[in-house]
PDB file of C-alpha atoms in Angstrom:
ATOM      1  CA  UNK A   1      75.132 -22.039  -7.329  1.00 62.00           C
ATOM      2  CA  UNK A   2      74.064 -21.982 -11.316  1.00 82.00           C
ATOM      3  CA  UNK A   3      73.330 -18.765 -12.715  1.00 93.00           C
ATOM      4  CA  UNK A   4      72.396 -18.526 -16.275  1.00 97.00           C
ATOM      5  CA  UNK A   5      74.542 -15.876 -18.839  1.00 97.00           C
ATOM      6  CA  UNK A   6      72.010 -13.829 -20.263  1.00 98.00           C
ATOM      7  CA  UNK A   7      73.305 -11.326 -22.950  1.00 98.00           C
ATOM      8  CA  UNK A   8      71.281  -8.450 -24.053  1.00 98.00           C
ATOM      9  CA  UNK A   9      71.747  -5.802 -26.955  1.00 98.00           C
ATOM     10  CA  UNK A  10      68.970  -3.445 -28.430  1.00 97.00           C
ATOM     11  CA  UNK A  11      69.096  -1.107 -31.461  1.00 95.00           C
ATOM     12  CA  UNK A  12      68.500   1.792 -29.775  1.00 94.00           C
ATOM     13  CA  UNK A  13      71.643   2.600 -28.275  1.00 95.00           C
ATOM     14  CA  UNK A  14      73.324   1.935 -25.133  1.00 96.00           C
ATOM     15  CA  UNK A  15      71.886   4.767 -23.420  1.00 96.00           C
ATOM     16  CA  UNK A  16      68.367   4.041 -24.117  1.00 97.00           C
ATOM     17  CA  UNK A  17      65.964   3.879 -20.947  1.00 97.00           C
ATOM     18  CA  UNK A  18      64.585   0.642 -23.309  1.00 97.00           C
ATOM     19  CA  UNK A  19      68.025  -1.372 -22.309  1.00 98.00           C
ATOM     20  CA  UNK A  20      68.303  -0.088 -18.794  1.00 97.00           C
ATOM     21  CA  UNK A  21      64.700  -1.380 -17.864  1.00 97.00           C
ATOM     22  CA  UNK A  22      65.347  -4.430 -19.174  1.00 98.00           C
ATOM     23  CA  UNK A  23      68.032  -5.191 -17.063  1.00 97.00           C
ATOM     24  CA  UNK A  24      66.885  -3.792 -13.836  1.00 96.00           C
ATOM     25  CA  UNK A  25      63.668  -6.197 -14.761  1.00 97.00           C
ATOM     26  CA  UNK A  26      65.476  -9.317 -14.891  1.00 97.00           C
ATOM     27  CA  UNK A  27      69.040  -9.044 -13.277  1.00 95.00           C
ATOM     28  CA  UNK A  28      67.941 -11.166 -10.454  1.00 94.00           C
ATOM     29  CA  UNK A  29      67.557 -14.163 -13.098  1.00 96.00           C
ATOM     30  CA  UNK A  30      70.991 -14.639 -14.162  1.00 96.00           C
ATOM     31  CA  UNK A  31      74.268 -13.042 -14.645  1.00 96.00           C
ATOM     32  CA  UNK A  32      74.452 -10.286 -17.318  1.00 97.00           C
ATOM     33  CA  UNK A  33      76.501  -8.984 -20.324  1.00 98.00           C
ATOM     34  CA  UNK A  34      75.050  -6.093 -22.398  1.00 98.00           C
ATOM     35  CA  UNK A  35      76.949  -5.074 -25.496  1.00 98.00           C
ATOM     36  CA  UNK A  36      74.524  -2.586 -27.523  1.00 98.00           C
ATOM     37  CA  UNK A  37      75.446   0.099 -30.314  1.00 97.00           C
ATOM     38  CA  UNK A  38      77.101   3.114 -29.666  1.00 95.00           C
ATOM     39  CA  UNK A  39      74.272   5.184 -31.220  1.00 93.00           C
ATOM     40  CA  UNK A  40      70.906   4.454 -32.959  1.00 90.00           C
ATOM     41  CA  UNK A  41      70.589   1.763 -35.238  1.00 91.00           C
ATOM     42  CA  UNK A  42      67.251   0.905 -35.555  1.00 90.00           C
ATOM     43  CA  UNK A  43      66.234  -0.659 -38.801  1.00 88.00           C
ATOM     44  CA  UNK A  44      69.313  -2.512 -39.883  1.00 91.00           C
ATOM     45  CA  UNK A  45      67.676  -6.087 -39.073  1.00 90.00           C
ATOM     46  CA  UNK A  46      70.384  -8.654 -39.542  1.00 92.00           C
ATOM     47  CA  UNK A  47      72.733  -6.158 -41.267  1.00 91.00           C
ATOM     48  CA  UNK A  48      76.278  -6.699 -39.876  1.00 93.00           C
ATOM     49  CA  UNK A  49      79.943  -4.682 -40.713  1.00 94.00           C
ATOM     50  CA  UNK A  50      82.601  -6.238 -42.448  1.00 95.00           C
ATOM     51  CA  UNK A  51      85.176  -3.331 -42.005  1.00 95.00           C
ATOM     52  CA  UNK A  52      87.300  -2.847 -38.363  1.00 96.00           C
ATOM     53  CA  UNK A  53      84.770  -2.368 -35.135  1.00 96.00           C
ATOM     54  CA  UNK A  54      85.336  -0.736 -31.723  1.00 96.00           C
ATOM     55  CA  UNK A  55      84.205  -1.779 -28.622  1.00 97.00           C
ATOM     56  CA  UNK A  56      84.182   0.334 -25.410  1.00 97.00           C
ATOM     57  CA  UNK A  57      83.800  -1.327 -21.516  1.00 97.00           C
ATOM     58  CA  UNK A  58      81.181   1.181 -19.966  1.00 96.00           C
ATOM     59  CA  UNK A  59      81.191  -0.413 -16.364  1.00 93.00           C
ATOM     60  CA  UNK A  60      81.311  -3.727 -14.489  1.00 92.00           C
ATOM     61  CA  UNK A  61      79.991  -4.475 -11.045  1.00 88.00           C
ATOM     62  CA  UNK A  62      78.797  -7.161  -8.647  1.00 85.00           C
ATOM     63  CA  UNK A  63      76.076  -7.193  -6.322  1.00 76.00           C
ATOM     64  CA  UNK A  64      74.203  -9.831  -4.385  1.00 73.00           C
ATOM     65  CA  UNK A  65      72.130 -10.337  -7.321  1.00 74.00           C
ATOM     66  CA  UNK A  66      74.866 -11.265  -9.568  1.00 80.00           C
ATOM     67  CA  UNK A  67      77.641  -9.846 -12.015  1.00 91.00           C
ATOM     68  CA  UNK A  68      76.470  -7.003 -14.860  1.00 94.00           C
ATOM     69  CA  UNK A  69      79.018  -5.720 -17.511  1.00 97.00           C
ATOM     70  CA  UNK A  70      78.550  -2.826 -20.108  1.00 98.00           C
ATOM     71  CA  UNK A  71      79.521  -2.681 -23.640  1.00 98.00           C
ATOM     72  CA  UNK A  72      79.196  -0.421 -26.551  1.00 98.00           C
ATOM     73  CA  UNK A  73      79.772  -1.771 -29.728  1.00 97.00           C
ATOM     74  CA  UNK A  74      80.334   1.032 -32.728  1.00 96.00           C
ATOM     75  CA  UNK A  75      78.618  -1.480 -34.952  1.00 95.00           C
ATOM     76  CA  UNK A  76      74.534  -2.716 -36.034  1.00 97.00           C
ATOM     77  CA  UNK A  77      72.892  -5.211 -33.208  1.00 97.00           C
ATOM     78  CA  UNK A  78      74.305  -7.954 -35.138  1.00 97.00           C
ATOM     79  CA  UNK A  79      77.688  -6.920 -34.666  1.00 97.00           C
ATOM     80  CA  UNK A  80      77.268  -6.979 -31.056  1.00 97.00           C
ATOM     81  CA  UNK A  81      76.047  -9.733 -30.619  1.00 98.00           C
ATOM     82  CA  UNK A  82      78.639 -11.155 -32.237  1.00 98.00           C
ATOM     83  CA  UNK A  83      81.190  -9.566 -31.099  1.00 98.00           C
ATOM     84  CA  UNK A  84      79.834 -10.170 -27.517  1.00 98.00           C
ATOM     85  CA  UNK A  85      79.088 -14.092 -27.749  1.00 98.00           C
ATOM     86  CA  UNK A  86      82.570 -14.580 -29.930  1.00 97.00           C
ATOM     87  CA  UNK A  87      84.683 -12.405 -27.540  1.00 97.00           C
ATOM     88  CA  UNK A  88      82.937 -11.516 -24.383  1.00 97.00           C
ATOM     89  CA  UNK A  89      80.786 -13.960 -22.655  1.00 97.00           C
ATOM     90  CA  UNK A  90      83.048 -16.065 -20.673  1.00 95.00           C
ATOM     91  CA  UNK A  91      81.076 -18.921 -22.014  1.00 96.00           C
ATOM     92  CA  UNK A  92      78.303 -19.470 -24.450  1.00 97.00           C
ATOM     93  CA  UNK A  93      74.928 -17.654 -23.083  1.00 98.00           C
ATOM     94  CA  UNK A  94      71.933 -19.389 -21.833  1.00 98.00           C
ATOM     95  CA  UNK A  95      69.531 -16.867 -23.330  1.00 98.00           C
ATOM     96  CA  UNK A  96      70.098 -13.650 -26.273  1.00 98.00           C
ATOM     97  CA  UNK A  97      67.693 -11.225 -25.797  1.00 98.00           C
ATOM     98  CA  UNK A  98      67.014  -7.947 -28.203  1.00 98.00           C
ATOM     99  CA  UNK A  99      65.270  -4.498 -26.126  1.00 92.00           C
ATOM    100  CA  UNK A 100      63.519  -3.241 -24.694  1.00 97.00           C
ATOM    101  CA  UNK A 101      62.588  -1.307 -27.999  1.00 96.00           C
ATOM    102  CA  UNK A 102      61.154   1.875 -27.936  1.00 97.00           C
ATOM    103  CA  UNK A 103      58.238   1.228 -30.826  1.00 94.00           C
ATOM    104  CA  UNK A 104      56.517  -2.082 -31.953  1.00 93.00           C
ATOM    105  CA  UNK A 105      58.173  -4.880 -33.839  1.00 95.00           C
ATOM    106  CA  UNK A 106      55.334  -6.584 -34.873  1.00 95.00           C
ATOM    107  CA  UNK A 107      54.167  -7.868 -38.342  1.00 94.00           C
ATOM    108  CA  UNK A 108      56.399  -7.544 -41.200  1.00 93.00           C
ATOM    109  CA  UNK A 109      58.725  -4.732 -38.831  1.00 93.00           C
ATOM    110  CA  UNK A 110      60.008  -8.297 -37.648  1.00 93.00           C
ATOM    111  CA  UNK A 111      61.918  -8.136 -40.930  1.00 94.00           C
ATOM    112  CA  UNK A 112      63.482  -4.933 -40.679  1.00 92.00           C
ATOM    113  CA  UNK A 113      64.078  -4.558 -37.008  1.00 94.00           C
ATOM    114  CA  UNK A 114      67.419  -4.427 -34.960  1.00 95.00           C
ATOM    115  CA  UNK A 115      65.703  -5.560 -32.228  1.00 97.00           C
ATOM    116  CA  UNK A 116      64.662  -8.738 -33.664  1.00 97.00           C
ATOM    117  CA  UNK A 117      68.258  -9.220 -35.658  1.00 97.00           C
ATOM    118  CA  UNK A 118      69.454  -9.756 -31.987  1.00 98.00           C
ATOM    119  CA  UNK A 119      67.124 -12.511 -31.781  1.00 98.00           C
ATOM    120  CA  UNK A 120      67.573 -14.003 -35.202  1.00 97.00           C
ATOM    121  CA  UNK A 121      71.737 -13.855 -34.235  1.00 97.00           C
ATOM    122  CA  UNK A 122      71.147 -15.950 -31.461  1.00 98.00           C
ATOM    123  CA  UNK A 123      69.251 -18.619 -32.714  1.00 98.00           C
ATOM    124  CA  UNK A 124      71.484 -19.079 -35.501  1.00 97.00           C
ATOM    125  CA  UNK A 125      73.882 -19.936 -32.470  1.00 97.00           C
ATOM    126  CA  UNK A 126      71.452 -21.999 -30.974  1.00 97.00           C
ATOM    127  CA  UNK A 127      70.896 -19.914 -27.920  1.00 98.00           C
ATOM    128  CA  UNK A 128      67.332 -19.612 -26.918  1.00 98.00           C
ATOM    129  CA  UNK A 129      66.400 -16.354 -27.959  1.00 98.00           C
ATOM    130  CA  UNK A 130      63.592 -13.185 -27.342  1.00 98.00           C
ATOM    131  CA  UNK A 131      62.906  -9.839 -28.977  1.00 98.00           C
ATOM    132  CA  UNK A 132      60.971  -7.286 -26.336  1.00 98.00           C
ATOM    133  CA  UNK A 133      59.008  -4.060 -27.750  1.00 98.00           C
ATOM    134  CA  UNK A 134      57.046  -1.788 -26.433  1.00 97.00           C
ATOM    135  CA  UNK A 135      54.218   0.418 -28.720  1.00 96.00           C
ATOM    136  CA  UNK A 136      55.796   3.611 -27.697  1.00 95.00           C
ATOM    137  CA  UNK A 137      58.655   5.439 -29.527  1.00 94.00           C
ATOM    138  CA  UNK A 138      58.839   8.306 -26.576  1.00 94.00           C
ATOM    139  CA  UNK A 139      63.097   8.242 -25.328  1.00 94.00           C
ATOM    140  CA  UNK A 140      61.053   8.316 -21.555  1.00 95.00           C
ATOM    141  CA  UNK A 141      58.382   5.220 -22.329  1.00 95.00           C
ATOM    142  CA  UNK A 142      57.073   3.787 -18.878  1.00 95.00           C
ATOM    143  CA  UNK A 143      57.991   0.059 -19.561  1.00 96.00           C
ATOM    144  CA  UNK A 144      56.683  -0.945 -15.916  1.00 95.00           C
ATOM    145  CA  UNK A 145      53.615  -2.389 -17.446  1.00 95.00           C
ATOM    146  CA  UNK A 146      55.427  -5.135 -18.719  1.00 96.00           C
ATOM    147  CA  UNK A 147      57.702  -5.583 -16.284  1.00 96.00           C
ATOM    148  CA  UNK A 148      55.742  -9.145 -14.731  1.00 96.00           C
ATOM    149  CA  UNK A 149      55.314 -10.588 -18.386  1.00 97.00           C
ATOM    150  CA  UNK A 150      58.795 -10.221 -18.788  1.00 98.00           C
ATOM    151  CA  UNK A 151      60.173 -12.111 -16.164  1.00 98.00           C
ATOM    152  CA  UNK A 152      57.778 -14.395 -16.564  1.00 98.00           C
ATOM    153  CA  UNK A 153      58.899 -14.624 -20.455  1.00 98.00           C
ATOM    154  CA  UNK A 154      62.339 -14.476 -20.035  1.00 98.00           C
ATOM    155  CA  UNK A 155      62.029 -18.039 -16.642  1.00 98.00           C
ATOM    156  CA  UNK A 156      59.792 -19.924 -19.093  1.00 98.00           C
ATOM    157  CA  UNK A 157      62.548 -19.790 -21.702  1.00 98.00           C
ATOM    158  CA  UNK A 158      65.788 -20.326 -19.241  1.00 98.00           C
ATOM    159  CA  UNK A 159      63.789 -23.487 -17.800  1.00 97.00           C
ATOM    160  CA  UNK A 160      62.135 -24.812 -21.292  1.00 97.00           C
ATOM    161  CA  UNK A 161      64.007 -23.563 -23.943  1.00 97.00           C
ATOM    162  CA  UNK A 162      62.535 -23.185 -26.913  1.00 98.00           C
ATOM    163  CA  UNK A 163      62.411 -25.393 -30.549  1.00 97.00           C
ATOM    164  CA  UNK A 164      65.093 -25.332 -32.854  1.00 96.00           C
ATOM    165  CA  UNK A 165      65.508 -22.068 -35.178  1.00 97.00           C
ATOM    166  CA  UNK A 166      62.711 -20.398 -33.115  1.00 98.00           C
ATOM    167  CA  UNK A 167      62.741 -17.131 -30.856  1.00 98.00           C
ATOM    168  CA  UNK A 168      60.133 -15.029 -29.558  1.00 98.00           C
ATOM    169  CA  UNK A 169      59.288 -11.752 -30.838  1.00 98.00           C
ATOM    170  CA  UNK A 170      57.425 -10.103 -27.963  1.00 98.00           C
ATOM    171  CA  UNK A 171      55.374  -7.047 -28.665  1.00 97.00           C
ATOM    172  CA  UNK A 172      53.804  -4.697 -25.826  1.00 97.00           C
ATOM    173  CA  UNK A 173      50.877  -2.524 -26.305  1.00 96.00           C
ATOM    174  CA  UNK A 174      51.444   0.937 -24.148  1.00 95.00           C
ATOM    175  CA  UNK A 175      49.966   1.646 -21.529  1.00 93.00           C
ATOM    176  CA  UNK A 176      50.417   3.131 -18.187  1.00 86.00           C
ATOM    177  CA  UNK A 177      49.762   0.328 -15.202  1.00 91.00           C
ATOM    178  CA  UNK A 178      50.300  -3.308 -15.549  1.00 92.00           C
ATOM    179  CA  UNK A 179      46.608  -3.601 -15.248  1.00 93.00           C
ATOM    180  CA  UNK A 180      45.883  -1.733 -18.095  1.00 94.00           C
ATOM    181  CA  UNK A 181      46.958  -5.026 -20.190  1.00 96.00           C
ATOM    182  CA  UNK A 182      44.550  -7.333 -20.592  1.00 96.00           C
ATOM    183  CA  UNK A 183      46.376 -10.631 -20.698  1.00 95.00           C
ATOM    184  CA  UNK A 184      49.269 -12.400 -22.953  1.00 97.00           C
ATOM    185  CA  UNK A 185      48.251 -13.608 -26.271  1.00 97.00           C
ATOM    186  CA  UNK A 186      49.849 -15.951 -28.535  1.00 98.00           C
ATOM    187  CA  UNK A 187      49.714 -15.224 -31.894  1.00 97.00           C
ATOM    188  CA  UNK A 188      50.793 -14.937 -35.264  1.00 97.00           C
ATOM    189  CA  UNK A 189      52.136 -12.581 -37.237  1.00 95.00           C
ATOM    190  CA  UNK A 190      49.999  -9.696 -39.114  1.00 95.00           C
ATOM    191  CA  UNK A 191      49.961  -9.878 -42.782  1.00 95.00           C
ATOM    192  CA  UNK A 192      50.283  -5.963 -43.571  1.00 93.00           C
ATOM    193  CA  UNK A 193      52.913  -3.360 -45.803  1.00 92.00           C
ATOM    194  CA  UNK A 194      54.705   0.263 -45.393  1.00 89.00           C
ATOM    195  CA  UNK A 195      52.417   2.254 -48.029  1.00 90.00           C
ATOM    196  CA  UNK A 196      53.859   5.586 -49.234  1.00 92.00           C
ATOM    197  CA  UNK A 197      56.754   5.327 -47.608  1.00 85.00           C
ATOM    198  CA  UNK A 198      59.491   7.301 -49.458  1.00 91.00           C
ATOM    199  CA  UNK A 199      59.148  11.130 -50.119  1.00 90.00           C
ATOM    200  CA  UNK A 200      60.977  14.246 -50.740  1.00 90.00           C
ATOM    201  CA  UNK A 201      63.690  15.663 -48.394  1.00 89.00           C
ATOM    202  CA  UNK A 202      63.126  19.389 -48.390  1.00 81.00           C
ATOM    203  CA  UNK A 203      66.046  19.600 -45.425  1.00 68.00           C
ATOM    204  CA  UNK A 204      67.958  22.600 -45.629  1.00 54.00           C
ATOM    205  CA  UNK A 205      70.670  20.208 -44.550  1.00 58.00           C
ATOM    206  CA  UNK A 206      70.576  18.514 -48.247  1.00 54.00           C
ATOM    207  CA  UNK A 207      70.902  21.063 -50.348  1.00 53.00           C
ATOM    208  CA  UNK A 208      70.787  20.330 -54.330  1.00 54.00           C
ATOM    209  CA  UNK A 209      74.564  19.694 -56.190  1.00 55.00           C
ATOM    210  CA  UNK A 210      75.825  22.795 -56.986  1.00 54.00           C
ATOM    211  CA  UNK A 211      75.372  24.510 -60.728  1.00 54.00           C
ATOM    212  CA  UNK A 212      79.200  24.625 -60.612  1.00 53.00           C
ATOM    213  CA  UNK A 213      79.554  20.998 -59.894  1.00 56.00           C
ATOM    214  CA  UNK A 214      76.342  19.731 -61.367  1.00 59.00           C
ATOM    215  CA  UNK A 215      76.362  15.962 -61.626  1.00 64.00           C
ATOM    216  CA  UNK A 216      74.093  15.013 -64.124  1.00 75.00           C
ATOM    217  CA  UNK A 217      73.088  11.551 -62.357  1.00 83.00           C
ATOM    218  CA  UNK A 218      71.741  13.420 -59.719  1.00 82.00           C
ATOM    219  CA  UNK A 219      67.953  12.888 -59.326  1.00 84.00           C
ATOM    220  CA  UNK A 220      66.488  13.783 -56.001  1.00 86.00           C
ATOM    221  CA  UNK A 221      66.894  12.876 -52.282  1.00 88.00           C
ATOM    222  CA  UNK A 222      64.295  11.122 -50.337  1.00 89.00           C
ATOM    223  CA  UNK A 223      63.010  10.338 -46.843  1.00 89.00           C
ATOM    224  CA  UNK A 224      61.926   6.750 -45.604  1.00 88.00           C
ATOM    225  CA  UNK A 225      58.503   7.601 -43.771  1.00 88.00           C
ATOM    226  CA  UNK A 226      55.152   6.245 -44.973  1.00 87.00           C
ATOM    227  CA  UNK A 227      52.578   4.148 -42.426  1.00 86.00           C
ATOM    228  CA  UNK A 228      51.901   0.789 -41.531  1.00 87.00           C
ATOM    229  CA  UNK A 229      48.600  -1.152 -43.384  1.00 87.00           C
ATOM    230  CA  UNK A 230      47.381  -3.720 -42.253  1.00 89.00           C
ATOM    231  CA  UNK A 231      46.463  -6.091 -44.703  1.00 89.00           C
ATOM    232  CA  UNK A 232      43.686  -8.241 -42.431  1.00 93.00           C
ATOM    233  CA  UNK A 233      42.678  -6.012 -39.267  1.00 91.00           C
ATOM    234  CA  UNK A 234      39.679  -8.280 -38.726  1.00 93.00           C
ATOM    235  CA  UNK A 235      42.061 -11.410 -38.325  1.00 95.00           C
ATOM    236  CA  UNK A 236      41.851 -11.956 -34.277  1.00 97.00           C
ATOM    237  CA  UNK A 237      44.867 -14.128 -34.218  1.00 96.00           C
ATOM    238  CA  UNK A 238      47.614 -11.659 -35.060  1.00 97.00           C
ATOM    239  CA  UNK A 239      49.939  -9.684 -33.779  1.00 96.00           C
ATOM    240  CA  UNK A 240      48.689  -6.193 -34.771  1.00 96.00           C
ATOM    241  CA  UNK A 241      45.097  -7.214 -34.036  1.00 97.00           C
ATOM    242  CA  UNK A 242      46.512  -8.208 -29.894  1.00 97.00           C
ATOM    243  CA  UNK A 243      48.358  -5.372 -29.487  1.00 96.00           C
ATOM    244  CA  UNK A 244      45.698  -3.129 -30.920  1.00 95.00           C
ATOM    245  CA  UNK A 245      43.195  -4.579 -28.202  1.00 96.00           C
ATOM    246  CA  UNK A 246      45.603  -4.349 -25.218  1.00 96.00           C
ATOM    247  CA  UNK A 247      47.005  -7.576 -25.322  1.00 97.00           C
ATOM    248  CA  UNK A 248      50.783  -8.589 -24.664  1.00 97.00           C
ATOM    249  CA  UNK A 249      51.372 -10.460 -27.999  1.00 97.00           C
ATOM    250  CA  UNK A 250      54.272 -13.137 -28.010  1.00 98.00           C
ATOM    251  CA  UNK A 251      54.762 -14.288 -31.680  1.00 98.00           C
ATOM    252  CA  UNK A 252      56.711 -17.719 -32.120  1.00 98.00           C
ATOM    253  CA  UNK A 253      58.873 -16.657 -34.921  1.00 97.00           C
ATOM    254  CA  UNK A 254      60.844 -19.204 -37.031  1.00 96.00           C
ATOM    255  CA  UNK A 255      64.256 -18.014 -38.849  1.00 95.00           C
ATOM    256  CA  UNK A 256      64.060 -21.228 -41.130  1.00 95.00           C
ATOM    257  CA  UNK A 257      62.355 -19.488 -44.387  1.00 93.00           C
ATOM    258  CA  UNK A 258      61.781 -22.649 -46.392  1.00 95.00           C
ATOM    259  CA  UNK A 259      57.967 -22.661 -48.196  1.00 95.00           C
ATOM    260  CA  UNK A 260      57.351 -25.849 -46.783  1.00 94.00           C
ATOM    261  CA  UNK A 261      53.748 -25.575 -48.464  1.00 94.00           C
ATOM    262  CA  UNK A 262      55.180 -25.350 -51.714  1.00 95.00           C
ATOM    263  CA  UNK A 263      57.965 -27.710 -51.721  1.00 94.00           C
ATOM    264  CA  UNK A 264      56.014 -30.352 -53.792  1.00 94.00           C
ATOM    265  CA  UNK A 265      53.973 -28.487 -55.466  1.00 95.00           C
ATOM    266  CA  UNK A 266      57.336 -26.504 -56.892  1.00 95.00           C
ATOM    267  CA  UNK A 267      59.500 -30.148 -57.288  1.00 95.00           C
ATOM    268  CA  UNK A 268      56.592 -32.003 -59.087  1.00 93.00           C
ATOM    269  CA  UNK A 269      56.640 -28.782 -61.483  1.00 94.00           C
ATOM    270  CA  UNK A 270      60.079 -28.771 -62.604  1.00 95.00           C
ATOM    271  CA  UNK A 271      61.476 -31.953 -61.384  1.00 91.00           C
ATOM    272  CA  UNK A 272      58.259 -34.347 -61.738  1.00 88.00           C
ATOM    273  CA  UNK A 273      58.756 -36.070 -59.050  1.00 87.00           C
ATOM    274  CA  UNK A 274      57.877 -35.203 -54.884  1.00 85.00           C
ATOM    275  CA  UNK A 275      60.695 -33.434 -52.878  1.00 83.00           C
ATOM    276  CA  UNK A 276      62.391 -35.862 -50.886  1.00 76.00           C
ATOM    277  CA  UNK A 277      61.922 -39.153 -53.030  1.00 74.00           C
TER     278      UNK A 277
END
């Protein structure tokens, strides 16, 4: 009998409850290989490492559900999924899938997140792909209230796939019982910013150069924190505004960044003539 390959990373680490969930959610769909980061690496979007990487097998086992393996990968989520489609799936993967993150990846975090890298990596490969989140950065989040929407997610794409250069970015509100969400919506994505989002480290940890060795180039050392605006919190079709109002939001995301919009508008300008003729 078929199963599909499903191959999961996260940003989060290995060890993350996020990862485990995810895979106790959905091992009954397919056969699984997880190859996730040796430690946090949240925020490094589609960064990847061009220098030597190690990868460590963390366990392997069968069970009448179907074959699991463990990786960790001492590189970003790029890296292992890489490293893990390249060198350890036995054959190319019917579905990628990034999380379960611990914190939203909606609006423009879709840029800077791990968690959607994953998914970006594997529809570059042409492997249908989805990024899970859930609003809540606690290490011991209760992800059971998604648990239904994510099976249901994750059979819709092994039996439809989904259109070329396009994954899912999947975004959870938190909550505490499955009832508690009040349906899936599908949406766009929230036009919104980080505002004030570098200040001063004061960490004792960072201490100033000192006057012996003073390096005149020094300036200051800062701290990436800041909060999330966004831009258009009465627009009902978004991301932000679904997850805000208890709703699942799944976000078809494109990873072709072409301004289609402006493609004329831009060739009759400094071409005079329409793009394409």
């Amino acid at each position: 009998m078929f199963r599909p390959l499903i191959l999961i990373s996260n940003d989060d680490g290995y060890k993350a409850k996020g990862i485990s969930e995810l895979v106790r959610m959905i091992r009954h769909l397919g056969d699984i290989i997880v190859c996730a980061p040796e430690e946090v690496q949240s925020g490094k979007s589609r960064a990847f490492t061009m220098t030597e990487l190690t990868v460590r097998k963390i366990k392997e086992q069968e069970n009448s559900q179907g074959t699991e393996c463990w990786y960790a990968c001492s590189g970003t989520p790029v890296d292992c999924t890489k490293v893990a489609i390249n060198k350890l799936c036995p054959r190319k993967p019917d579905l990628v899938i990034g999380g379960i993150n611990h914190g939203d990846n909606a609006s423009t975090n879709t840029h800077y997140s791990g968690t959607t890298g994953i998914a970006f990596e594997g529809t570059v490969k042409g492997i249908p792909s989805i990024a899970f989140s859930l609003c809540d950065y606690s290490p011991e989040a209760d992800f059971s209230c998604m648990a239904e929407h994510v099976v249901a997610i994750c059979r819709y794409v092994l039996e439809k796939g989904l259109p070329e250069y396009t994954f899912l970015n999947v975004n959870c509100p938190k909550a505490t019982a499955a009832s508690e969400i009040k349906g899936v919506r599908v949406c766009r994505m929230a036009h919104g910013e980080w505002m004030k989002e570098v200040v001063e480290s004061d960490s004792a940890d960072s201490p100033s150069p000192s006057p012996t060795k003073r390096d005149n180039s020094f300036y200051g050392r800062y701290l990436l924190r800041g909060y999330y605006l966004n831009n258009e919190p009465e627009k009902t079709d978004t991301d932000n505004w679904a997850i805000n109002n208890g709703f699942l939001a799944v976000t078809p995301t494109t990873i072709d960044i072409t301004a289609f919009d402006f493609l004329d508008t831009l060739s009759m300008s400094l071409t005079g003539s329409h793009c394409g003729e």
